[in-house]
Amino acid sequence: MSFLRFACCPEKLKDPRSPAMTRQIVMEITQRAQTRPLKMRFRRRSFLGLLFLFSLSTSALYFIYSAPGIVNEYLFMVQARGMRIRENMRNIGAQVLEQVVRSAYSVNGTDYLYDFNLSDTSAPPTPYLPVGFTYLPTDICPEKLPTMKGRLKVDMSEISLSRVEKTLQKSDSTIRLGGHWKPHDCIPRWKVAILVPFRNRHEHLPILLRHLIPVLQRQRLQFGFYVIEQAGDEPFNRAMLFNVGFKEAMKDVQWDCVIFHDVDHILENDRNYYGCSGMPRHFAVKLNKYSYILPYDEFFGGVSGLTAEQFQKINGFPNAFWGWGGEDDDLWNRVQYAGYTVSRPPGDVGRYMSIPHHHRGEVQFLGRYTLLRHSKERQRLDGLNNLNYSPLVSRRSLYTNISVTLSRNLAPIDEY
């Protein structure tokens, strides 16, 4: 304003004070000229910063949605490490005592002679049978055989299914068509159906079969492998595939134990006995991608087992979980609502390695939190009792393949 005042009234410049006022005007003009670019640069940089943060956040959200397995792997690992630190601080005395006892009852420093049951269901330790122990064909197969040595060397290299077939054919025990086997030197304690949900994991299945079949044979279990393959374009529904596999397997043989097994989980200890018990069993307690730490107490994923009676009592898995995540937590809830307590193998027996993925996997299922909040109400409505499907069953040399096209109208559910 002062500049305009003097510009329109030049006679005022003759005032004796005009040199000082002129300098003031010049300073004001210079200051304004310097301030305006600074403000413009600040606004421009602020806009670019906000644009960068927006792009970064949207990219992160899209990555979480499209590749949830990778994201949750790191989140579970951080969460599990925090839980492990807190647990160690609380139980440091008990852990020292346990290590002393384990050292006293170890074989060659690695294989435990006694099985310490640290799960929710307590049981007295049972000794493993000594080398050279004999039993008759009319005896029930022992649960803790001397052939079960503990830690295994895990071969994660890719192999063709035909090579696995040739390797297993060289062994003394012949696997029948459809992936069935049972021991002849004793009566199997459990008849176990291994259910494997499957889609586009052709490089993983031979690795699992090569590793797991000899372990089950050493454990003297009668078993059959069922690969439930999802066809169609719908998001992967692991839980519904398990329900389909259970129904089809029970039509084939009256199994009394069912193992729900991810195709990319490879056990590291053959003393992780794949039989069932009075309580549902969670086998995959410690996974290498989670730094061998249980992600959270209610974690029930990877490999779990229930008797056929238990699975029918809880109405199976929920069918409403399309995409990644939530179905294992819902199964945990169903087990708890039915009055069961989940048991786990002790110590390092429940260690597994995860086969590296060459793809991102399934997209995130964003509706899982709403379903989990209504888990109890949905249990009687959504599961084995509302499932309709048309399978295509074919028997392969090492497994029975059950191909099924899933859609949301195959498992209708009423409002709850």
mmCIF file of C-alpha atoms in Angstrom, residues 56-375:
data_model
loop_
_atom_site.group_PDB
_atom_site.id
_atom_site.type_symbol
_atom_site.label_atom_id
_atom_site.label_comp_id
_atom_site.label_asym_id
_atom_site.label_seq_id
_atom_site.Cartn_x
_atom_site.Cartn_y
_atom_site.Cartn_z
ATOM 1 C CA LEU A 56 3.300 -45.096 -1.423
ATOM 2 C CA SER A 57 0.279 -45.881 0.760
ATOM 3 C CA THR A 58 -1.901 -47.020 -2.139
ATOM 4 C CA SER A 59 0.925 -49.212 -3.460
ATOM 5 C CA ALA A 60 1.393 -50.732 0.003
ATOM 6 C CA LEU A 61 -2.333 -51.412 0.374
ATOM 7 C CA TYR A 62 -2.479 -53.034 -3.053
ATOM 8 C CA PHE A 63 0.542 -55.208 -2.216
ATOM 9 C CA ILE A 64 -1.067 -56.287 1.064
ATOM 10 C CA TYR A 65 -4.267 -57.177 -0.794
ATOM 11 C CA SER A 66 -2.619 -58.992 -3.706
ATOM 12 C CA ALA A 67 0.228 -60.714 -1.809
ATOM 13 C CA PRO A 68 -1.028 -61.227 1.754
ATOM 14 C CA GLY A 69 1.118 -64.265 2.422
ATOM 15 C CA ILE A 70 4.367 -62.320 2.038
ATOM 16 C CA VAL A 71 3.135 -59.443 4.196
ATOM 17 C CA ASN A 72 1.729 -61.639 6.939
ATOM 18 C CA GLU A 73 4.920 -63.676 6.984
ATOM 19 C CA TYR A 74 6.795 -60.625 8.263
ATOM 20 C CA LEU A 75 3.971 -59.476 10.539
ATOM 21 C CA PHE A 76 3.668 -62.930 12.121
ATOM 22 C CA MET A 77 7.431 -63.097 12.569
ATOM 23 C CA VAL A 78 7.557 -59.754 14.392
ATOM 24 C CA GLN A 79 4.558 -60.667 16.532
ATOM 25 C CA ALA A 80 5.969 -64.090 17.341
ATOM 26 C CA ARG A 81 9.343 -62.675 18.344
ATOM 27 C CA GLY A 82 7.654 -60.312 20.779
ATOM 28 C CA MET A 83 5.650 -63.162 22.276
ATOM 29 C CA ARG A 84 8.771 -65.317 22.554
ATOM 30 C CA ILE A 85 10.668 -62.598 24.438
ATOM 31 C CA ARG A 86 7.816 -62.090 26.911
ATOM 32 C CA GLU A 87 7.400 -65.845 27.381
ATOM 33 C CA ASN A 88 11.113 -66.372 27.960
ATOM 34 C CA MET A 89 11.172 -63.669 30.592
ATOM 35 C CA ARG A 90 8.296 -65.350 32.455
ATOM 36 C CA ASN A 91 9.508 -68.950 32.155
ATOM 37 C CA ILE A 92 13.278 -68.699 32.255
ATOM 38 C CA GLY A 93 13.545 -70.972 35.305
ATOM 39 C CA ALA A 94 11.368 -73.713 33.820
ATOM 40 C CA GLN A 95 13.303 -73.599 30.546
ATOM 41 C CA VAL A 96 16.626 -74.126 32.293
ATOM 42 C CA LEU A 97 15.200 -77.129 34.160
ATOM 43 C CA GLU A 98 13.743 -78.568 30.935
ATOM 44 C CA GLN A 99 17.090 -78.304 29.150
ATOM 45 C CA VAL A 100 18.815 -80.128 32.006
ATOM 46 C CA VAL A 101 16.264 -82.964 31.873
ATOM 47 C CA ARG A 102 16.443 -83.193 28.078
ATOM 48 C CA SER A 103 20.226 -83.427 28.191
ATOM 49 C CA ALA A 104 19.976 -86.272 30.689
ATOM 50 C CA TYR A 105 17.592 -88.241 28.435
ATOM 51 C CA SER A 106 19.070 -87.615 25.002
ATOM 52 C CA VAL A 107 20.377 -90.040 22.411
ATOM 53 C CA ASN A 108 23.599 -88.894 20.689
ATOM 54 C CA GLY A 109 22.784 -85.383 21.808
ATOM 55 C CA THR A 110 19.988 -84.961 19.242
ATOM 56 C CA ASP A 111 17.243 -87.582 19.521
ATOM 57 C CA TYR A 112 15.106 -87.400 22.636
ATOM 58 C CA LEU A 113 14.409 -90.712 24.306
ATOM 59 C CA TYR A 114 11.403 -89.241 26.092
ATOM 60 C CA ASP A 115 8.637 -87.149 24.615
ATOM 61 C CA PHE A 116 7.849 -84.143 26.804
ATOM 62 C CA ASN A 117 4.258 -83.125 26.193
ATOM 63 C CA LEU A 118 4.150 -79.361 26.658
ATOM 64 C CA SER A 119 0.806 -78.898 24.951
ATOM 65 C CA ASP A 120 -2.466 -77.878 26.515
ATOM 66 C CA THR A 121 -3.384 -81.507 27.165
ATOM 67 C CA SER A 122 -0.953 -83.037 29.624
ATOM 68 C CA ALA A 123 0.222 -86.645 29.444
ATOM 69 C CA PRO A 124 3.070 -88.546 31.080
ATOM 70 C CA PRO A 125 6.221 -88.952 28.966
ATOM 71 C CA THR A 126 6.339 -92.210 27.024
ATOM 72 C CA PRO A 127 9.687 -93.822 26.134
ATOM 73 C CA TYR A 128 10.585 -94.662 22.560
ATOM 74 C CA LEU A 129 11.087 -98.360 22.012
ATOM 75 C CA PRO A 130 14.657 -99.654 21.928
ATOM 76 C CA VAL A 131 16.369 -100.782 18.745
ATOM 77 C CA GLY A 132 15.619 -104.442 18.027
ATOM 78 C CA PHE A 133 12.170 -104.356 19.602
ATOM 79 C CA THR A 134 9.904 -106.940 17.972
ATOM 80 C CA TYR A 135 6.146 -107.176 17.610
ATOM 81 C CA LEU A 136 3.722 -109.579 15.987
ATOM 82 C CA PRO A 137 1.405 -109.009 13.001
ATOM 83 C CA THR A 138 -1.494 -109.370 15.441
ATOM 84 C CA ASP A 139 -0.198 -106.549 17.666
ATOM 85 C CA ILE A 140 -1.279 -102.923 17.433
ATOM 86 C CA CYS A 141 1.543 -100.934 15.854
ATOM 87 C CA PRO A 142 3.502 -99.047 18.515
ATOM 88 C CA GLU A 143 3.259 -95.278 18.435
ATOM 89 C CA LYS A 144 6.917 -94.651 19.238
ATOM 90 C CA LEU A 145 9.013 -96.971 17.128
ATOM 91 C CA PRO A 146 12.813 -97.125 17.181
ATOM 92 C CA THR A 147 12.845 -96.359 13.443
ATOM 93 C CA MET A 148 11.615 -92.839 14.268
ATOM 94 C CA LYS A 149 14.940 -91.069 14.800
ATOM 95 C CA GLY A 150 13.855 -87.448 15.095
ATOM 96 C CA ARG A 151 15.390 -84.658 13.003
ATOM 97 C CA LEU A 152 15.382 -85.272 9.256
ATOM 98 C CA LYS A 153 17.387 -83.962 6.360
ATOM 99 C CA VAL A 154 14.912 -82.047 4.218
ATOM 100 C CA ASP A 155 15.464 -82.083 0.458
ATOM 101 C CA MET A 156 13.672 -79.064 -1.016
ATOM 102 C CA SER A 157 14.955 -79.525 -4.562
ATOM 103 C CA GLU A 158 12.335 -79.836 -7.271
ATOM 104 C CA ILE A 159 11.672 -83.281 -8.694
ATOM 105 C CA SER A 160 9.217 -84.740 -11.177
ATOM 106 C CA LEU A 161 6.355 -86.912 -9.991
ATOM 107 C CA SER A 162 7.535 -89.782 -12.190
ATOM 108 C CA ARG A 163 10.915 -89.816 -10.450
ATOM 109 C CA VAL A 164 9.209 -89.897 -7.051
ATOM 110 C CA GLU A 165 7.131 -92.863 -8.214
ATOM 111 C CA LYS A 166 10.230 -94.757 -9.358
ATOM 112 C CA THR A 167 12.051 -94.028 -6.104
ATOM 113 C CA LEU A 168 9.181 -95.252 -3.941
ATOM 114 C CA GLN A 169 8.676 -98.353 -6.095
ATOM 115 C CA LYS A 170 12.188 -99.460 -5.172
ATOM 116 C CA SER A 171 11.227 -99.660 -1.500
ATOM 117 C CA ASP A 172 9.921 -102.835 0.089
ATOM 118 C CA SER A 173 6.429 -101.434 0.674
ATOM 119 C CA THR A 174 4.244 -101.077 -2.397
ATOM 120 C CA ILE A 175 1.764 -98.211 -2.516
ATOM 121 C CA ARG A 176 -1.572 -99.159 -4.029
ATOM 122 C CA LEU A 177 -3.310 -97.133 -6.722
ATOM 123 C CA GLY A 178 -4.805 -93.967 -5.285
ATOM 124 C CA GLY A 179 -1.975 -93.463 -2.792
ATOM 125 C CA HIS A 180 -3.032 -96.109 -0.253
ATOM 126 C CA TRP A 181 -0.686 -98.050 2.013
ATOM 127 C CA LYS A 182 -0.876 -100.035 5.236
ATOM 128 C CA PRO A 183 1.662 -102.048 7.229
ATOM 129 C CA HIS A 184 1.631 -105.841 7.231
ATOM 130 C CA ASP A 185 3.843 -106.486 10.247
ATOM 131 C CA CYS A 186 1.321 -105.034 12.728
ATOM 132 C CA ILE A 187 -2.213 -103.656 12.920
ATOM 133 C CA PRO A 188 -2.179 -99.900 12.218
ATOM 134 C CA ARG A 189 -3.159 -97.796 15.200
ATOM 135 C CA TRP A 190 -4.784 -95.176 12.953
ATOM 136 C CA LYS A 191 -6.259 -95.094 9.469
ATOM 137 C CA VAL A 192 -5.228 -91.653 8.275
ATOM 138 C CA ALA A 193 -6.500 -89.641 5.311
ATOM 139 C CA ILE A 194 -4.073 -86.910 4.207
ATOM 140 C CA LEU A 195 -6.042 -84.100 2.530
ATOM 141 C CA VAL A 196 -4.056 -81.612 0.434
ATOM 142 C CA PRO A 197 -5.801 -78.547 -1.082
ATOM 143 C CA PHE A 198 -4.277 -77.748 -4.432
ATOM 144 C CA ARG A 199 -4.154 -75.290 -7.301
ATOM 145 C CA ASN A 200 -1.184 -74.525 -9.552
ATOM 146 C CA ARG A 201 1.382 -76.037 -7.172
ATOM 147 C CA HIS A 202 2.646 -78.771 -9.482
ATOM 148 C CA GLU A 203 6.255 -78.229 -8.431
ATOM 149 C CA HIS A 204 5.396 -78.592 -4.722
ATOM 150 C CA LEU A 205 3.357 -81.806 -4.684
ATOM 151 C CA PRO A 206 6.205 -84.199 -5.668
ATOM 152 C CA ILE A 207 8.438 -82.688 -2.969
ATOM 153 C CA LEU A 208 5.773 -83.295 -0.324
ATOM 154 C CA LEU A 209 5.082 -86.878 -1.432
ATOM 155 C CA ARG A 210 8.778 -87.767 -1.687
ATOM 156 C CA HIS A 211 9.331 -86.634 1.880
ATOM 157 C CA LEU A 212 6.108 -87.535 3.704
ATOM 158 C CA ILE A 213 5.314 -91.028 2.393
ATOM 159 C CA PRO A 214 8.459 -92.688 3.854
ATOM 160 C CA VAL A 215 7.796 -90.956 7.188
ATOM 161 C CA LEU A 216 4.244 -92.299 7.394
ATOM 162 C CA GLN A 217 5.511 -95.764 6.514
ATOM 163 C CA ARG A 218 8.054 -95.636 9.337
ATOM 164 C CA GLN A 219 5.267 -94.547 11.682
ATOM 165 C CA ARG A 220 3.329 -97.663 10.660
ATOM 166 C CA LEU A 221 0.126 -95.801 9.835
ATOM 167 C CA GLN A 222 -2.432 -96.868 7.281
ATOM 168 C CA PHE A 223 -2.818 -93.844 5.029
ATOM 169 C CA GLY A 224 -4.254 -92.502 1.813
ATOM 170 C CA PHE A 225 -3.426 -89.251 0.001
ATOM 171 C CA TYR A 226 -6.218 -87.105 -1.429
ATOM 172 C CA VAL A 227 -5.326 -84.038 -3.500
ATOM 173 C CA ILE A 228 -8.338 -81.749 -3.826
ATOM 174 C CA GLU A 229 -7.764 -79.549 -6.859
ATOM 175 C CA GLN A 230 -9.803 -76.393 -7.367
ATOM 176 C CA ALA A 231 -10.809 -75.669 -10.957
ATOM 177 C CA GLY A 232 -12.442 -72.510 -12.282
ATOM 178 C CA ASP A 233 -11.624 -68.839 -11.803
ATOM 179 C CA GLU A 234 -13.016 -68.199 -8.322
ATOM 180 C CA PRO A 235 -10.576 -67.204 -5.562
ATOM 181 C CA PHE A 236 -8.966 -70.148 -3.812
ATOM 182 C CA ASN A 237 -11.179 -71.625 -1.091
ATOM 183 C CA ARG A 238 -8.929 -73.813 1.032
ATOM 184 C CA ALA A 239 -11.610 -74.548 3.620
ATOM 185 C CA MET A 240 -14.248 -75.704 1.143
ATOM 186 C CA LEU A 241 -11.686 -77.940 -0.560
ATOM 187 C CA PHE A 242 -11.000 -79.612 2.780
ATOM 188 C CA ASN A 243 -14.727 -80.220 3.258
ATOM 189 C CA VAL A 244 -15.003 -81.722 -0.224
ATOM 190 C CA GLY A 245 -11.940 -83.871 0.415
ATOM 191 C CA PHE A 246 -13.313 -85.118 3.721
ATOM 192 C CA LYS A 247 -16.617 -86.205 2.204
ATOM 193 C CA GLU A 248 -14.968 -87.948 -0.746
ATOM 194 C CA ALA A 249 -12.318 -89.637 1.387
ATOM 195 C CA MET A 250 -14.944 -91.014 3.768
ATOM 196 C CA LYS A 251 -16.790 -92.506 0.788
ATOM 197 C CA ASP A 252 -13.581 -94.290 -0.169
ATOM 198 C CA VAL A 253 -12.489 -95.644 3.235
ATOM 199 C CA GLN A 254 -13.859 -95.223 6.733
ATOM 200 C CA TRP A 255 -10.873 -93.236 7.966
ATOM 201 C CA ASP A 256 -10.740 -92.543 11.676
ATOM 202 C CA CYS A 257 -8.139 -89.731 11.490
ATOM 203 C CA VAL A 258 -7.928 -86.864 8.990
ATOM 204 C CA ILE A 259 -4.877 -84.641 8.449
ATOM 205 C CA PHE A 260 -5.420 -81.271 6.742
ATOM 206 C CA HIS A 261 -2.073 -80.582 5.107
ATOM 207 C CA ASP A 262 -0.817 -77.610 3.079
ATOM 208 C CA VAL A 263 1.187 -78.723 0.067
ATOM 209 C CA ASP A 264 4.175 -76.488 0.848
ATOM 210 C CA HIS A 265 4.766 -77.664 4.449
ATOM 211 C CA ILE A 266 7.560 -80.217 4.924
ATOM 212 C CA LEU A 267 8.045 -81.696 8.393
ATOM 213 C CA GLU A 268 11.546 -81.865 9.840
ATOM 214 C CA ASN A 269 11.036 -84.539 12.504
ATOM 215 C CA ASP A 270 9.623 -88.025 11.962
ATOM 216 C CA ARG A 271 8.630 -88.188 15.634
ATOM 217 C CA ASN A 272 5.842 -85.781 14.772
ATOM 218 C CA TYR A 273 3.357 -88.646 14.830
ATOM 219 C CA TYR A 274 0.563 -88.227 12.265
ATOM 220 C CA GLY A 275 -2.048 -90.032 14.307
ATOM 221 C CA CYS A 276 -4.961 -88.414 16.104
ATOM 222 C CA SER A 277 -5.866 -88.274 19.777
ATOM 223 C CA GLY A 278 -8.688 -87.327 22.094
ATOM 224 C CA MET A 279 -8.193 -83.682 21.155
ATOM 225 C CA PRO A 280 -7.647 -81.935 17.811
ATOM 226 C CA ARG A 281 -3.976 -81.715 16.949
ATOM 227 C CA HIS A 282 -1.932 -78.856 15.499
ATOM 228 C CA PHE A 283 1.220 -80.324 13.966
ATOM 229 C CA ALA A 284 2.941 -77.353 12.265
ATOM 230 C CA VAL A 285 3.885 -75.435 15.393
ATOM 231 C CA LYS A 286 7.231 -74.011 14.285
ATOM 232 C CA LEU A 287 7.718 -72.912 10.687
ATOM 233 C CA ASN A 288 11.023 -71.703 9.294
ATOM 234 C CA LYS A 289 9.475 -68.681 7.573
ATOM 235 C CA TYR A 290 8.253 -67.527 10.998
ATOM 236 C CA SER A 291 11.716 -68.115 12.507
ATOM 237 C CA TYR A 292 10.412 -71.323 14.131
ATOM 238 C CA ILE A 293 8.166 -69.346 16.464
ATOM 239 C CA LEU A 294 4.435 -69.877 16.898
ATOM 240 C CA PRO A 295 2.904 -66.679 15.442
ATOM 241 C CA TYR A 296 0.123 -66.504 18.048
ATOM 242 C CA ASP A 297 -1.482 -68.842 20.556
ATOM 243 C CA GLU A 298 -4.601 -69.482 18.451
ATOM 244 C CA PHE A 299 -2.625 -70.258 15.297
ATOM 245 C CA PHE A 300 -4.060 -73.434 13.737
ATOM 246 C CA GLY A 301 -2.723 -73.289 10.196
ATOM 247 C CA GLY A 302 -0.420 -75.337 8.001
ATOM 248 C CA VAL A 303 -1.011 -78.888 9.214
ATOM 249 C CA SER A 304 -3.772 -79.914 11.615
ATOM 250 C CA GLY A 305 -5.556 -83.154 12.422
ATOM 251 C CA LEU A 306 -8.898 -84.251 13.832
ATOM 252 C CA THR A 307 -10.652 -87.557 14.160
ATOM 253 C CA ALA A 308 -13.534 -88.057 11.760
ATOM 254 C CA GLU A 309 -15.913 -87.814 14.709
ATOM 255 C CA GLN A 310 -14.413 -84.524 15.890
ATOM 256 C CA PHE A 311 -14.541 -82.996 12.408
ATOM 257 C CA GLN A 312 -18.177 -83.955 11.955
ATOM 258 C CA LYS A 313 -19.063 -82.618 15.394
ATOM 259 C CA ILE A 314 -17.722 -79.135 14.594
ATOM 260 C CA ASN A 315 -19.417 -79.205 11.144
ATOM 261 C CA GLY A 316 -16.091 -79.119 9.322
ATOM 262 C CA PHE A 317 -14.451 -76.006 7.953
ATOM 263 C CA PRO A 318 -16.433 -72.876 7.038
ATOM 264 C CA ASN A 319 -17.180 -72.548 3.322
ATOM 265 C CA ALA A 320 -17.475 -68.756 3.204
ATOM 266 C CA PHE A 321 -13.764 -67.859 3.158
ATOM 267 C CA TRP A 322 -12.711 -67.005 -0.402
ATOM 268 C CA GLY A 323 -9.109 -65.939 -0.862
ATOM 269 C CA TRP A 324 -6.338 -65.739 1.699
ATOM 270 C CA GLY A 325 -6.817 -65.875 5.448
ATOM 271 C CA GLY A 326 -9.319 -66.507 8.207
ATOM 272 C CA GLU A 327 -10.434 -70.110 7.760
ATOM 273 C CA ASP A 328 -7.894 -71.516 10.246
ATOM 274 C CA ASP A 329 -8.928 -69.006 12.893
ATOM 275 C CA ASP A 330 -12.551 -69.959 12.324
ATOM 276 C CA LEU A 331 -11.654 -73.646 12.701
ATOM 277 C CA TRP A 332 -9.925 -72.833 15.997
ATOM 278 C CA ASN A 333 -13.125 -71.138 17.167
ATOM 279 C CA ARG A 334 -15.216 -74.137 16.170
ATOM 280 C CA VAL A 335 -12.936 -76.475 18.083
ATOM 281 C CA GLN A 336 -13.192 -74.300 21.192
ATOM 282 C CA TYR A 337 -16.989 -73.974 20.943
ATOM 283 C CA ALA A 338 -17.257 -77.774 20.777
ATOM 284 C CA GLY A 339 -15.389 -78.079 24.072
ATOM 285 C CA TYR A 340 -12.092 -79.349 22.660
ATOM 286 C CA THR A 341 -8.580 -78.200 23.519
ATOM 287 C CA VAL A 342 -5.932 -78.135 20.803
ATOM 288 C CA SER A 343 -2.814 -80.226 21.501
ATOM 289 C CA ARG A 344 0.605 -79.660 19.962
ATOM 290 C CA PRO A 345 3.805 -81.694 19.645
ATOM 291 C CA PRO A 346 6.462 -80.842 22.200
ATOM 292 C CA GLY A 347 9.675 -78.916 21.800
ATOM 293 C CA ASP A 348 11.168 -78.941 18.319
ATOM 294 C CA VAL A 349 9.161 -81.954 17.133
ATOM 295 C CA GLY A 350 6.684 -79.652 15.383
ATOM 296 C CA ARG A 351 9.253 -77.983 13.118
ATOM 297 C CA TYR A 352 8.434 -77.520 9.414
ATOM 298 C CA MET A 353 10.085 -75.982 6.394
ATOM 299 C CA SER A 354 8.068 -74.058 3.851
ATOM 300 C CA ILE A 355 8.756 -74.604 0.156
ATOM 301 C CA PRO A 356 9.592 -71.225 -1.452
ATOM 302 C CA HIS A 357 6.814 -69.908 -3.673
ATOM 303 C CA HIS A 358 7.381 -68.785 -7.238
ATOM 304 C CA HIS A 359 4.220 -66.682 -7.220
ATOM 305 C CA ARG A 360 2.418 -64.324 -4.864
ATOM 306 C CA GLY A 361 -0.470 -66.589 -4.019
ATOM 307 C CA GLU A 362 -4.076 -65.693 -3.413
ATOM 308 C CA VAL A 363 -5.522 -62.244 -2.827
ATOM 309 C CA GLN A 364 -6.540 -61.082 0.628
ATOM 310 C CA PHE A 365 -10.036 -61.988 1.819
ATOM 311 C CA LEU A 366 -11.239 -58.672 3.233
ATOM 312 C CA GLY A 367 -14.480 -60.041 4.658
ATOM 313 C CA ARG A 368 -12.882 -62.493 7.064
ATOM 314 C CA TYR A 369 -13.085 -60.249 10.126
ATOM 315 C CA THR A 370 -16.848 -59.911 9.832
ATOM 316 C CA LEU A 371 -17.228 -63.670 9.460
ATOM 317 C CA LEU A 372 -14.969 -64.345 12.433
ATOM 318 C CA ARG A 373 -17.062 -62.064 14.639
ATOM 319 C CA HIS A 374 -20.067 -64.284 13.871
ATOM 320 C CA SER A 375 -18.157 -67.564 14.008
#
